[in-house]
Short mmCIF file of C-alpha atoms in Angstrom, two decimals:
data_model
loop_
_atom_site.label_atom_id
_atom_site.label_comp_id
_atom_site.label_asym_id
_atom_site.label_seq_id
_atom_site.Cartn_x
_atom_site.Cartn_y
_atom_site.Cartn_z
CA MET A 22 14.01 36.73 19.19
CA SER A 23 13.38 35.12 15.82
CA ALA A 24 14.30 31.61 16.97
CA PRO A 25 11.88 31.56 19.93
CA ASN A 26 9.15 33.11 17.82
CA GLN A 27 9.63 30.47 15.15
CA SER A 28 9.60 27.74 17.79
CA ASN A 29 6.39 29.08 19.31
CA THR A 30 4.78 29.38 15.88
CA ASN A 31 5.74 25.86 14.89
CA SER A 32 4.25 24.45 18.09
CA LEU A 33 0.78 25.53 16.99
CA PRO A 34 -1.49 22.83 15.47
CA PHE A 35 -2.67 22.68 11.87
CA LEU A 36 -6.30 22.57 10.81
CA LEU A 37 -7.49 20.08 8.17
CA VAL A 38 -10.32 21.24 5.92
CA GLY A 39 -11.38 17.81 4.67
CA ILE A 40 -12.77 18.17 1.14
CA PRO A 41 -12.63 21.89 0.24
CA GLY A 42 -15.98 23.15 -1.02
CA LEU A 43 -17.81 19.96 -0.04
CA GLU A 44 -17.90 20.42 3.73
CA THR A 45 -21.70 20.03 3.81
CA LEU A 46 -21.37 16.59 2.20
CA HIS A 47 -18.71 15.24 4.56
CA ILE A 48 -21.08 12.75 6.20
CA TRP A 49 -22.04 11.24 2.85
CA ILE A 50 -18.47 11.30 1.55
CA SER A 51 -17.30 9.47 4.67
CA ILE A 52 -19.45 6.40 3.88
CA PRO A 53 -17.32 5.00 1.03
CA PHE A 54 -14.09 5.82 2.87
CA CYS A 55 -15.32 4.03 6.00
CA PHE A 56 -16.39 1.02 3.90
CA MET A 57 -13.02 0.90 2.12
CA TYR A 58 -11.14 1.08 5.43
CA ILE A 59 -13.15 -1.81 6.89
CA MET A 60 -12.55 -3.87 3.75
CA THR A 61 -8.85 -3.00 3.90
CA LEU A 62 -8.59 -4.21 7.48
CA LEU A 63 -10.51 -7.41 6.75
CA GLY A 64 -8.82 -8.23 3.43
CA ASN A 65 -5.23 -7.56 4.42
CA GLY A 66 -5.74 -9.00 7.88
CA MET A 67 -7.08 -12.20 6.33
CA VAL A 68 -4.07 -12.45 4.02
CA LEU A 69 -1.64 -12.03 6.92
CA LEU A 70 -3.52 -14.56 9.04
CA THR A 71 -3.74 -17.09 6.19
CA VAL A 72 -0.05 -16.86 5.28
CA GLY A 73 0.93 -17.04 8.94
CA LEU A 74 -1.16 -20.14 9.72
CA GLU A 75 -0.67 -22.14 6.51
CA GLU A 76 2.78 -23.73 6.29
CA SER A 77 2.27 -24.42 2.59
CA LEU A 78 2.30 -20.65 2.04
CA HIS A 79 5.64 -20.11 3.75
CA GLU A 80 7.35 -19.24 0.50
CA PRO A 81 8.99 -16.01 -0.77
CA MET A 82 6.08 -15.02 -3.03
CA TYR A 83 3.61 -15.16 -0.15
CA TYR A 84 6.02 -13.46 2.23
CA PHE A 85 6.15 -10.53 -0.19
CA MET A 86 2.34 -10.51 -0.31
CA SER A 87 2.33 -10.35 3.49
CA MET A 88 4.72 -7.39 3.37
CA LEU A 89 2.41 -5.66 0.91
CA ALA A 90 -0.58 -6.33 3.17
CA THR A 91 1.28 -4.87 6.16
CA ILE A 92 2.18 -1.75 4.17
CA ASP A 93 -1.45 -1.32 3.11
CA LEU A 94 -2.61 -1.53 6.72
CA VAL A 95 -0.08 1.12 7.77
CA PHE A 96 -1.09 3.32 4.83
CA SER A 97 -4.77 3.23 5.67
CA THR A 98 -4.39 3.53 9.42
CA ALA A 99 -2.12 6.55 9.05
CA VAL A 100 -4.75 8.41 7.01
CA VAL A 101 -8.33 7.14 7.28
CA PRO A 102 -9.08 7.34 11.05
CA LYS A 103 -8.09 11.01 11.18
CA MET A 104 -9.94 11.66 7.92
CA LEU A 105 -13.12 10.13 9.35
CA GLY A 106 -12.64 12.22 12.49
CA VAL A 107 -12.70 15.32 10.31
CA PHE A 108 -15.75 14.12 8.37
CA TRP A 109 -17.80 12.85 11.34
CA LEU A 110 -16.78 14.91 14.34
CA GLY A 111 -15.31 18.03 12.81
CA ALA A 112 -12.03 17.16 14.57
CA ARG A 113 -9.99 19.29 12.19
CA GLU A 114 -7.07 20.03 14.52
CA ILE A 115 -3.88 18.00 14.15
CA PRO A 116 -0.75 18.71 16.24
CA PHE A 117 2.31 20.13 14.50
CA GLU A 118 4.37 17.02 15.27
CA GLY A 119 1.45 14.70 14.48
CA CYS A 120 1.08 16.25 11.04
CA PHE A 121 4.68 15.47 10.11
CA VAL A 122 4.51 12.01 11.67
CA GLN A 123 1.53 11.25 9.43
CA MET A 124 3.39 12.63 6.42
CA PHE A 125 6.46 10.55 7.34
CA PHE A 126 4.45 7.31 7.45
CA ILE A 127 2.65 8.04 4.17
CA HIS A 128 5.75 8.83 2.13
CA THR A 129 8.03 6.29 3.82
CA PHE A 130 5.68 3.41 3.15
CA THR A 131 5.09 4.64 -0.40
CA ALA A 132 8.82 4.11 -0.95
CA VAL A 133 8.70 0.77 0.91
CA GLU A 134 5.80 -0.46 -1.23
CA SER A 135 7.71 0.46 -4.39
CA GLY A 136 10.63 -1.63 -3.12
CA VAL A 137 8.39 -4.59 -2.28
CA LEU A 138 6.76 -4.46 -5.73
CA LEU A 139 10.25 -4.56 -7.23
CA ALA A 140 11.06 -7.56 -5.04
CA MET A 141 7.88 -9.31 -6.20
CA ALA A 142 8.89 -8.72 -9.83
CA PHE A 143 12.33 -10.18 -9.09
CA ASP A 144 10.69 -13.17 -7.37
CA ARG A 145 8.58 -13.94 -10.46
CA TYR A 146 11.59 -13.42 -12.73
CA VAL A 147 13.64 -16.02 -10.85
CA ALA A 148 10.68 -18.44 -10.54
CA ILE A 149 9.95 -18.39 -14.28
CA CYS A 150 13.30 -17.64 -15.92
CA ASN A 151 15.55 -19.59 -13.55
CA PRO A 152 13.31 -22.07 -11.68
CA LEU A 153 16.04 -24.59 -10.83
CA ARG A 154 17.88 -22.01 -8.72
CA TYR A 155 14.78 -20.43 -7.17
CA THR A 156 15.09 -22.08 -3.74
CA THR A 157 18.78 -21.24 -3.48
CA ILE A 158 18.46 -17.61 -4.63
CA LEU A 159 15.32 -16.65 -2.68
CA THR A 160 15.65 -18.25 0.73
CA SER A 161 13.49 -17.20 3.69
CA SER A 162 16.35 -15.25 5.27
CA ARG A 163 17.11 -13.45 2.00
CA THR A 164 13.43 -12.58 1.59
CA THR A 165 13.43 -11.03 5.08
CA GLN A 166 16.60 -9.11 4.24
CA ILE A 167 14.98 -7.70 1.08
CA GLY A 168 11.97 -6.54 3.10
CA LEU A 169 14.16 -4.90 5.74
CA LEU A 170 16.27 -3.26 3.03
CA SER A 171 13.13 -1.78 1.44
CA LEU A 172 12.06 -0.43 4.84
CA ALA A 173 15.53 1.00 5.56
CA ARG A 174 15.63 2.68 2.16
CA GLY A 175 12.24 4.33 2.72
CA VAL A 176 13.23 5.59 6.18
CA ALA A 177 16.65 6.79 4.99
CA VAL A 178 15.27 8.97 2.18
CA MET A 179 12.48 10.44 4.32
CA ILE A 180 14.49 11.48 7.39
CA PRO A 181 16.34 14.31 5.54
CA LEU A 182 13.08 15.54 4.00
CA MET A 183 11.37 15.61 7.39
CA GLY A 184 14.33 17.56 8.78
CA LEU A 185 14.03 20.11 5.98
CA LEU A 186 10.26 20.47 6.36
CA THR A 187 10.16 20.77 10.16
CA SER A 188 12.93 23.40 10.11
CA LEU A 189 10.79 25.74 7.98
CA PRO A 190 8.85 28.48 9.82
CA TYR A 191 5.08 28.07 9.40
CA CYS A 192 3.75 31.52 10.18
CA LYS A 193 0.96 31.69 7.59
CA ALA A 194 -2.59 30.47 8.11
CA ARG A 195 -2.54 27.04 9.69
CA VAL A 196 -5.35 25.71 7.51
CA ILE A 197 -4.46 22.76 5.25
CA PRO A 198 -6.93 22.50 2.33
CA HIS A 199 -6.79 18.71 2.43
CA SER A 200 -8.04 15.63 4.28
CA TYR A 201 -4.58 14.72 5.59
CA CYS A 202 -1.15 16.33 5.86
CA GLU A 203 -0.33 16.23 2.18
CA HIS A 204 3.26 17.28 1.52
CA MET A 205 2.68 20.06 -1.02
CA ALA A 206 -0.33 21.49 0.80
CA VAL A 207 1.68 21.80 4.03
CA VAL A 208 4.76 23.31 2.35
CA GLU A 209 2.62 26.08 0.88
CA LEU A 210 1.96 27.29 4.43
CA ALA A 211 5.65 28.00 5.07
CA CYS A 212 6.74 31.63 5.15
CA ALA A 213 10.27 30.78 4.00
CA ASP A 214 11.64 29.54 0.71
CA PRO A 215 10.93 25.77 0.50
CA SER A 216 12.87 25.28 -2.76
CA ILE A 217 15.51 23.03 -1.16
CA SER A 218 12.93 20.62 0.28
CA ASN A 219 10.95 20.70 -2.97
CA LEU A 220 14.06 19.93 -5.01
CA TYR A 221 15.02 17.10 -2.67
CA SER A 222 11.55 15.53 -2.80
CA VAL A 223 11.43 15.74 -6.61
CA ILE A 224 14.89 14.17 -6.99
CA VAL A 225 14.17 11.37 -4.51
CA ALA A 226 10.75 10.58 -6.02
CA THR A 227 12.18 10.57 -9.54
CA LEU A 228 15.10 8.31 -8.64
CA LEU A 229 13.03 5.86 -6.60
CA VAL A 230 10.06 5.58 -8.94
CA GLY A 231 12.20 5.78 -12.07
CA SER A 232 14.72 3.11 -11.04
CA ASP A 233 12.15 0.76 -9.51
CA SER A 234 9.75 1.00 -12.45
CA ALA A 235 12.64 0.50 -14.92
CA PHE A 236 13.79 -2.69 -13.17
CA ILE A 237 10.19 -3.92 -12.87
CA THR A 238 9.61 -3.33 -16.58
CA PHE A 239 12.84 -5.16 -17.42
CA SER A 240 11.91 -8.09 -15.18
CA TYR A 241 8.48 -8.55 -16.69
CA GLY A 242 9.91 -8.10 -20.19
CA MET A 243 12.24 -11.03 -19.53
CA ILE A 244 9.38 -12.98 -17.97
CA LEU A 245 7.16 -12.42 -21.00
CA ARG A 246 9.92 -13.57 -23.33
CA SER A 247 10.44 -16.75 -21.30
CA VAL A 248 6.72 -17.45 -21.03
CA LEU A 249 6.19 -17.17 -24.77
CA ARG A 250 8.92 -19.79 -25.28
CA LEU A 251 7.19 -22.40 -23.09
CA PRO A 252 6.05 -25.37 -25.19
CA SER A 253 2.83 -26.01 -23.26
CA ARG A 254 -0.10 -23.64 -23.70
CA GLU A 255 -1.34 -24.56 -20.20
CA ALA A 256 2.04 -23.66 -18.70
CA ARG A 257 2.01 -20.32 -20.52
CA LEU A 258 -1.47 -19.48 -19.25
CA LYS A 259 -0.57 -20.48 -15.68
CA ALA A 260 2.56 -18.31 -15.70
CA LEU A 261 0.71 -15.34 -17.18
CA SER A 262 -2.11 -15.74 -14.65
CA THR A 263 0.34 -15.76 -11.73
CA CYS A 264 2.08 -12.63 -12.99
CA GLY A 265 -1.20 -10.93 -13.94
CA SER A 266 -2.11 -10.16 -10.32
CA HIS A 267 1.30 -8.63 -9.68
CA VAL A 268 1.14 -6.49 -12.81
CA SER A 269 -2.34 -5.27 -11.84
CA ILE A 270 -1.11 -4.18 -8.40
CA ILE A 271 1.92 -2.44 -9.93
CA LEU A 272 -0.20 -0.52 -12.45
CA VAL A 273 -2.69 0.61 -9.79
CA PHE A 274 0.14 1.77 -7.51
CA TYR A 275 2.26 3.67 -10.04
CA ILE A 276 -0.51 5.10 -12.23
CA GLY A 277 -2.51 6.21 -9.19
CA GLY A 278 0.57 7.73 -7.57
CA LEU A 279 1.61 9.66 -10.67
CA LEU A 280 -1.93 10.91 -11.25
CA SER A 281 -2.23 12.10 -7.66
CA MET A 282 1.18 13.79 -7.70
CA TYR A 283 0.66 15.65 -10.95
CA LEU A 284 -2.79 16.84 -9.94
CA GLN A 285 -1.29 18.29 -6.76
CA MET A 286 1.47 20.03 -8.74
CA PHE A 287 -0.67 21.26 -11.62
CA SER A 288 -4.35 21.99 -11.16
CA PHE A 289 -5.20 21.61 -14.90
CA GLY A 290 -8.20 23.86 -14.19
CA LEU A 291 -9.79 21.29 -11.87
CA HIS A 292 -11.66 22.24 -8.72
CA PRO A 293 -9.66 21.81 -5.47
CA HIS A 294 -12.06 19.15 -4.20
CA THR A 295 -11.27 17.02 -7.29
CA GLN A 296 -7.55 17.14 -6.54
CA VAL A 297 -8.16 16.24 -2.91
CA LEU A 298 -10.53 13.38 -3.72
CA VAL A 299 -8.03 11.87 -6.19
CA ALA A 300 -5.30 12.00 -3.51
CA ASP A 301 -7.65 10.50 -0.91
CA PHE A 302 -8.72 7.66 -3.19
CA TYR A 303 -5.09 6.91 -4.07
CA LEU A 304 -4.33 6.25 -0.41
CA THR A 305 -7.51 4.25 0.26
CA VAL A 306 -8.48 2.33 -2.90
CA PRO A 307 -5.23 0.37 -3.61
CA PRO A 308 -4.95 -0.97 -0.03
CA MET A 309 -8.51 -2.27 -0.38
CA ILE A 310 -8.23 -3.86 -3.82
CA ASN A 311 -4.71 -5.31 -3.48
CA PRO A 312 -5.82 -8.35 -1.41
CA LEU A 313 -8.83 -8.76 -3.70
CA ILE A 314 -6.60 -8.79 -6.79
CA TYR A 315 -4.08 -11.36 -5.62
CA GLY A 316 -6.77 -13.19 -3.65
CA MET A 317 -8.75 -13.80 -6.84
CA LYS A 318 -5.75 -14.33 -9.12
CA THR A 319 -3.68 -16.55 -6.81
CA LYS A 320 -5.47 -19.88 -6.52
CA LEU A 321 -3.58 -21.13 -3.47
CA ILE A 322 -4.28 -17.94 -1.50
CA ARG A 323 -7.96 -18.09 -2.47
CA GLU A 324 -8.30 -21.74 -1.44
CA ARG A 325 -6.54 -21.22 1.90
CA ILE A 326 -8.64 -18.14 2.73
CA LEU A 327 -11.85 -20.07 2.02
CA LYS A 328 -10.58 -22.94 4.13
CA LEU A 329 -9.73 -20.59 6.98
CA LEU A 330 -13.14 -18.92 6.75
CA GLU A 331 -14.83 -22.32 6.97
CA GLN A 332 -12.80 -23.17 10.05
CA LEU A 333 -13.55 -19.83 11.70
CA ALA A 334 -17.26 -20.17 10.93
CA GLY A 335 -17.34 -23.70 12.34
CA LEU A 336 -18.48 -25.17 9.03
CA ARG A 337 -15.86 -27.89 8.98
CA ILE A 338 -17.00 -31.17 10.57
CA SER A 339 -14.44 -33.13 12.56
CA PRO A 340 -13.87 -36.88 11.86
CA ALA A 341 -15.43 -37.80 15.22
CA GLU A 342 -18.58 -35.86 14.38
CA LYS A 343 -18.69 -37.60 10.99
CA ASP A 344 -18.56 -40.99 12.70
CA ARG A 345 -21.37 -40.01 15.05
CA ALA A 346 -23.40 -38.81 12.06
CA ASP A 347 -22.73 -42.09 10.21
CA PRO A 348 -22.94 -45.00 12.73
CA GLU A 349 -22.51 -47.62 10.01
CA LYS A 350 -19.20 -46.08 8.97
CA GLY A 351 -18.08 -45.92 12.59
CA ARG A 352 -18.77 -49.70 13.06
CA LEU A 353 -16.91 -50.59 9.88
CA SER A 354 -13.88 -48.57 10.95
#
């Protein structure tokens, strides 16, 4: 009897609270999240479109930026539409399977983004420390393989965790005091011992974040040493500027992730709505600012985006139109 009862219980949907204690302000709170989601779609979509259309950007560094933009789009789309549904329509219900699908996408692509950031650090290391071998080490096919390997790693570490979480009986209140299916908030609703899944998630997160951040730190340490040895001050500034955007993205990702995780594990006397807001902003702010950071810092990306915007807006005048506007020039030609 216990197995059917557990199956019936686990088929029931969960209920998302939104921002605990701030339910009356959901409409106002939704405004910045809606704005950030629109900017995320526009910014990352523009990066993907620009890199796809401009052959001069078909290089490993820009391929990795495209991967990052794709991850950001998946991140936001997995969380924000449902969050806005809770805020605007009071659509708090989320199916049992849908809750874990959302959780799978969030944590899988967190691991994938960490892998892509490591790949971007390796790309800059080879470009600056071993430039003569750059085109032979980082070919287009090898760049694709690195991206697929990052995706496979994220999926591989999350499948066992999802199996552990979905096998738990959830017979307590189905209310999740969060805006999305946050891992720790959902596990607290289980009426069985979740220590195995908690131990697995801690070990995996520690190994992934620890190893990736260690290799990234080593890569940029070697880059800094090589940059400081360059004879030209202009070359040093150019190299530091190129790497500056990547370092900014890395700091936002890891610092935001650690802050969100520790606030979920330890309340530090903060109100629940503060913990939830920090977690929500971690999943919505980096995807919005990532294209802005490397769009402003990377000159070639910035120039190509402006060029593409001019073409889309019809601001660029064709040679034939120029000749019609300047008859004298047309006669001379």
